[in-house]
Amino acid sequence: MNEKKVLLTIFGATGDLAQRKLYPSLFRLYRKGVLADHFAVIGTARRPWSDEKYHQVITETIKDLEPTAAEEKEFSSHFYYQSHDVTDTSHYDTLKELSNKLDKKYQLEENRLFYLAMSPNFFGTIVSHLKSQKMLEVDGFHRVIIEKPFGSDYASAYKLNEEINQVFEEDDIYRIDHYLGKEMIQNLSAIRFANNIFESIWNNRYIDNVQINIAEDLGVEERGGYYDKSGALKDMVQNHILQILSLLAMEPPVAFSEKEIRAEKIKALEAVRIYSENEVRENFVRGQYTAGNIEDKNFEGYHSEANVASDSTTETFVAGKLLVDNFRWSGVPFYIRTGKRLTEKGSRINIIFKQVPFNLFKNDINAACDNGSLPPNILTIYIQPTEGFSLSLNGKEIGQGFTTVPIKLEQRNSSEIIENTPEAYEKLLLDALNGDGTNFTHWDEVAQSWRIVDVIRNTWDKEDASPLPYSAGTMGPKEAFELLEKSGSTWIWQPDDWYKDRGLL
Ligand code: NAD
């Protein structure tokens, strides 16, 4: 791969994200030769670390990648630490001096990439200082990568965007949604547009409903303070789930380019119905986990988690039905479900196709269905922890008579392949270095996603009711199942049944 010349400045260099994701991803890019002689990283944060201390931390964070001693030394020698309070103007002058020095030392052609890996409260302050202290007056590119959350509602996102737009052009802003860096999310377009058998039936004539699940088996862990202010709707639906929905629902782009894909995603999001308050009550369910156990392990309820208010009404689970009002999708529910402390971790999409128009086999004893109807064809896309897809079909059972049996065609990537595929952050960093914004979220997408989510949040905020309780280890409150049952559907992915059948739940 071509070497990239760049000075990367990370704000929040001592933080969890930088250590767990960014440094290992940078090392992988270094190993591939994308970063070689002409790169430097300035890490800034409040702690008074020395360069030596910083190098020790970098070395520690890449240990799992088993670098040689030479790689370790050479890679970490490109990292510089500067203690920095983002609100102190004079610190930007020191940062500028160091940047200019490193630019010369490594011949970086004045290419600058800024990574804001810290609390979004500071995003506006940082970018305005970058401008006022003339850190962007360079001959090379200057781009900024911004972590989620981008605002906490439409109004705050709009304000933040205005602040950033004063300094950076939209094309130079890379809003991270790390789901867009995942292999199978990027594969969605390949499944849809490289296979005529799917794209030709990708509409309301053939698809009954779509189900998007992002389930976590963990609770809030050490992120209770942040999560309690956010909740599942803002933490998962506004960004990851609506991004997945837009990739599933968009029209085929005329070219596989950033501009064309974005335009189609934005149109898809604009077609998502913005609900009235009554529609929100009818179509959305929120839940909060209580204590529970699975496989003899006991889990505390949300209220007992660290840094969570004991009377918190924050939802840790959301299930809902969204509608996409356009020619392709009219009448097809997009069911979404996400939550913490669910039975199993897994992100998967189920596309449920309509029944055949006339069941020739209904008089046969059907092994899979009690009422004699055929099971539907289902395309399942596994995003994580396993990656791949499967297609459920109906075939004939071997032997005499004519009994149909479900058949599953499956392609799952092996753990070895998964291990060797680039991590989401590695891919996204490389995209930003290449100036390719396809897998980042455009402001118009962010804005529309907030418009969709704000009415749901506002409706809940007006209610006295608390989220519905569900036991840790289950797949959410019973109302989340009833939501589909009232339209004659059911959740296809039911890991809880597997555990219940074995007496583990
Ligand atoms: P963190 O709390 O671990 O780190 C915050 C960093 O900001 C630290 O380096 C701290 O020193 C620095 N900082 C705080 N105040 C400062 C100031 N006034 N001046 C200079 N530096 C200051 O946070 P994190 O988990 O690394 O998250 C960073 C960002 O990434 C947040 O926007 C978060 O929402 C987002 N994010 C994190 C994760 C994750 O897995 N950690 C995942 C997705 C998104």
XYZ file of C-alpha atoms in Angstrom, residues 94-296:
203
model
C 2.990 25.176 21.731
C 1.147 22.528 19.746
C 1.608 24.562 16.586
C 5.346 24.882 17.183
C 5.687 21.151 17.730
C 3.561 20.456 14.639
C 5.775 22.643 12.450
C 8.893 21.017 13.838
C 7.612 17.491 13.192
C 6.398 18.486 9.785
C 9.950 19.398 8.815
C 11.584 16.487 10.600
C 9.425 13.845 8.901
C 8.674 15.776 5.670
C 4.930 15.497 6.123
C 3.999 17.968 3.392
C 1.852 19.815 5.944
C -0.844 17.146 5.894
C -2.770 17.328 9.160
C -5.337 14.983 10.575
C -6.930 15.820 13.929
C -8.675 13.121 15.942
C -11.077 14.339 18.631
C -11.207 11.332 20.974
C -12.652 13.047 23.980
C -15.869 14.359 25.405
C -18.014 16.025 22.698
C -18.438 19.043 25.026
C -14.972 20.089 23.891
C -15.323 19.584 20.138
C -16.410 23.188 19.466
C -13.658 24.639 21.691
C -10.939 22.566 20.055
C -11.808 23.364 16.452
C -12.247 27.070 17.137
C -8.777 27.158 18.716
C -7.279 25.286 15.771
C -8.515 28.121 13.595
C -7.802 31.083 15.873
C -4.237 29.895 16.514
C -3.749 29.432 12.763
C -2.992 25.747 12.971
C -4.870 25.051 9.763
C -3.047 27.447 7.493
C -1.088 24.715 5.816
C -0.383 23.657 2.250
C -1.406 20.043 2.756
C -4.854 18.702 3.716
C -6.446 19.353 7.075
C -9.161 16.980 8.183
C -10.895 16.254 11.463
C -12.232 12.951 12.765
C -14.987 13.306 15.308
C -16.165 10.615 17.680
C -19.768 9.941 18.556
C -22.076 11.142 19.990
C -22.639 14.010 17.564
C -25.018 16.070 19.698
C -27.655 14.795 22.071
C -30.623 15.907 19.959
C -31.196 17.785 16.711
C -30.726 21.230 18.285
C -27.413 20.432 19.984
C -26.134 18.556 16.925
C -27.030 21.544 14.744
C -25.167 23.905 17.064
C -22.113 21.657 17.144
C -22.169 21.353 13.392
C -22.324 25.125 13.003
C -19.251 25.455 15.225
C -17.298 22.877 13.276
C -18.414 24.306 9.934
C -16.882 27.651 10.882
C -13.533 25.877 10.708
C -13.768 22.775 8.502
C -15.537 22.176 5.192
C -18.064 19.318 5.248
C -15.730 17.251 3.029
C -12.984 17.522 5.656
C -15.202 16.368 8.547
C -15.160 12.632 9.261
C -17.901 11.749 11.749
C -17.180 8.287 13.060
C -19.808 5.614 13.313
C -17.542 2.630 13.847
C -20.303 0.287 12.670
C -19.649 1.609 9.173
C -16.115 0.225 9.406
C -17.312 -3.315 10.076
C -16.692 -5.873 7.385
C -20.251 -7.147 7.075
C -21.771 -3.684 7.070
C -19.562 -2.841 4.118
C -20.541 -6.210 2.664
C -24.238 -5.238 2.691
C -23.782 -3.339 -0.534
C -21.984 -6.298 -2.109
C -24.795 -8.672 -1.109
C -27.415 -6.322 -2.488
C -25.815 -4.930 -5.613
C -23.560 -7.753 -6.765
C -26.336 -10.363 -6.714
C -29.218 -9.942 -9.056
C -31.249 -12.565 -7.197
C -31.421 -10.257 -4.188
C -31.659 -6.801 -5.696
C -34.500 -7.813 -7.988
C -36.646 -8.901 -5.036
C -35.473 -6.184 -2.623
C -38.827 -4.446 -2.288
C -42.306 -4.571 -0.811
C -43.573 -7.084 -3.340
C -41.284 -9.785 -1.984
C -40.124 -8.683 1.460
C -42.491 -9.094 4.388
C -40.407 -7.373 7.057
C -36.844 -6.527 8.004
C -35.376 -7.039 11.470
C -32.249 -5.284 12.699
C -30.823 -6.531 16.005
C -27.884 -5.187 17.948
C -27.824 -7.165 21.180
C -25.252 -6.897 23.934
C -24.892 -9.394 26.743
C -22.883 -6.954 28.856
C -24.405 -4.362 31.156
C -23.188 -0.771 31.289
C -19.838 -1.816 32.862
C -17.777 1.254 33.771
C -19.729 3.536 31.411
C -22.717 3.969 33.762
C -22.227 7.731 34.120
C -22.268 8.329 30.372
C -24.935 5.749 29.591
C -27.393 6.959 32.199
C -27.554 10.322 30.430
C -27.861 8.753 27.016
C -29.850 5.492 26.960
C -30.237 2.907 24.221
C -32.193 5.133 21.829
C -29.467 7.767 21.536
C -26.554 5.398 22.057
C -27.528 2.844 19.401
C -30.618 3.744 17.362
C -29.790 7.310 16.306
C -26.498 6.234 14.814
C -25.733 2.533 14.199
C -29.257 1.221 13.640
C -30.392 4.057 11.386
C -27.162 3.792 9.426
C -27.782 0.075 8.863
C -31.372 0.817 7.907
C -30.274 3.405 5.358
C -27.846 0.936 3.730
C -30.581 -1.701 3.525
C -33.255 0.652 2.253
C -31.338 2.931 -0.132
C -31.763 2.810 -3.881
C -28.816 1.451 -5.882
C -26.329 4.312 -6.311
C -25.359 5.154 -9.893
C -21.698 4.661 -8.951
C -20.017 3.140 -5.926
C -18.639 6.471 -4.814
C -18.872 8.521 -1.643
C -21.041 11.175 -3.250
C -23.524 8.784 -4.832
C -23.850 6.443 -1.840
C -24.349 9.338 0.541
C -27.029 10.836 -1.647
C -28.972 7.550 -1.629
C -28.556 7.009 2.118
C -29.841 10.492 2.823
C -32.877 9.899 0.598
C -33.604 6.632 2.420
C -33.438 8.336 5.821
C -35.669 11.110 4.573
C -38.263 8.497 3.684
C -38.348 7.094 7.237
C -41.649 8.187 8.728
C -41.329 10.701 11.528
C -43.925 9.545 13.990
C -46.596 11.445 15.847
C -46.623 10.924 19.613
C -49.430 8.385 19.281
C -47.492 6.464 16.660
C -44.464 6.403 18.963
C -46.571 4.852 21.746
C -47.956 2.303 19.344
C -44.690 1.381 17.661
C -41.940 1.678 20.249
C -41.146 -0.210 23.444
C -38.451 0.755 25.920
C -37.142 -1.437 28.697
C -34.670 -1.489 31.560
C -32.949 -4.590 32.927
C -33.575 -5.878 36.392
C -31.526 -8.505 38.202
C -31.443 -11.887 36.515
C -29.394 -14.963 35.967
C -28.280 -17.036 33.072
C -26.281 -20.243 33.219
C -25.968 -19.935 37.012
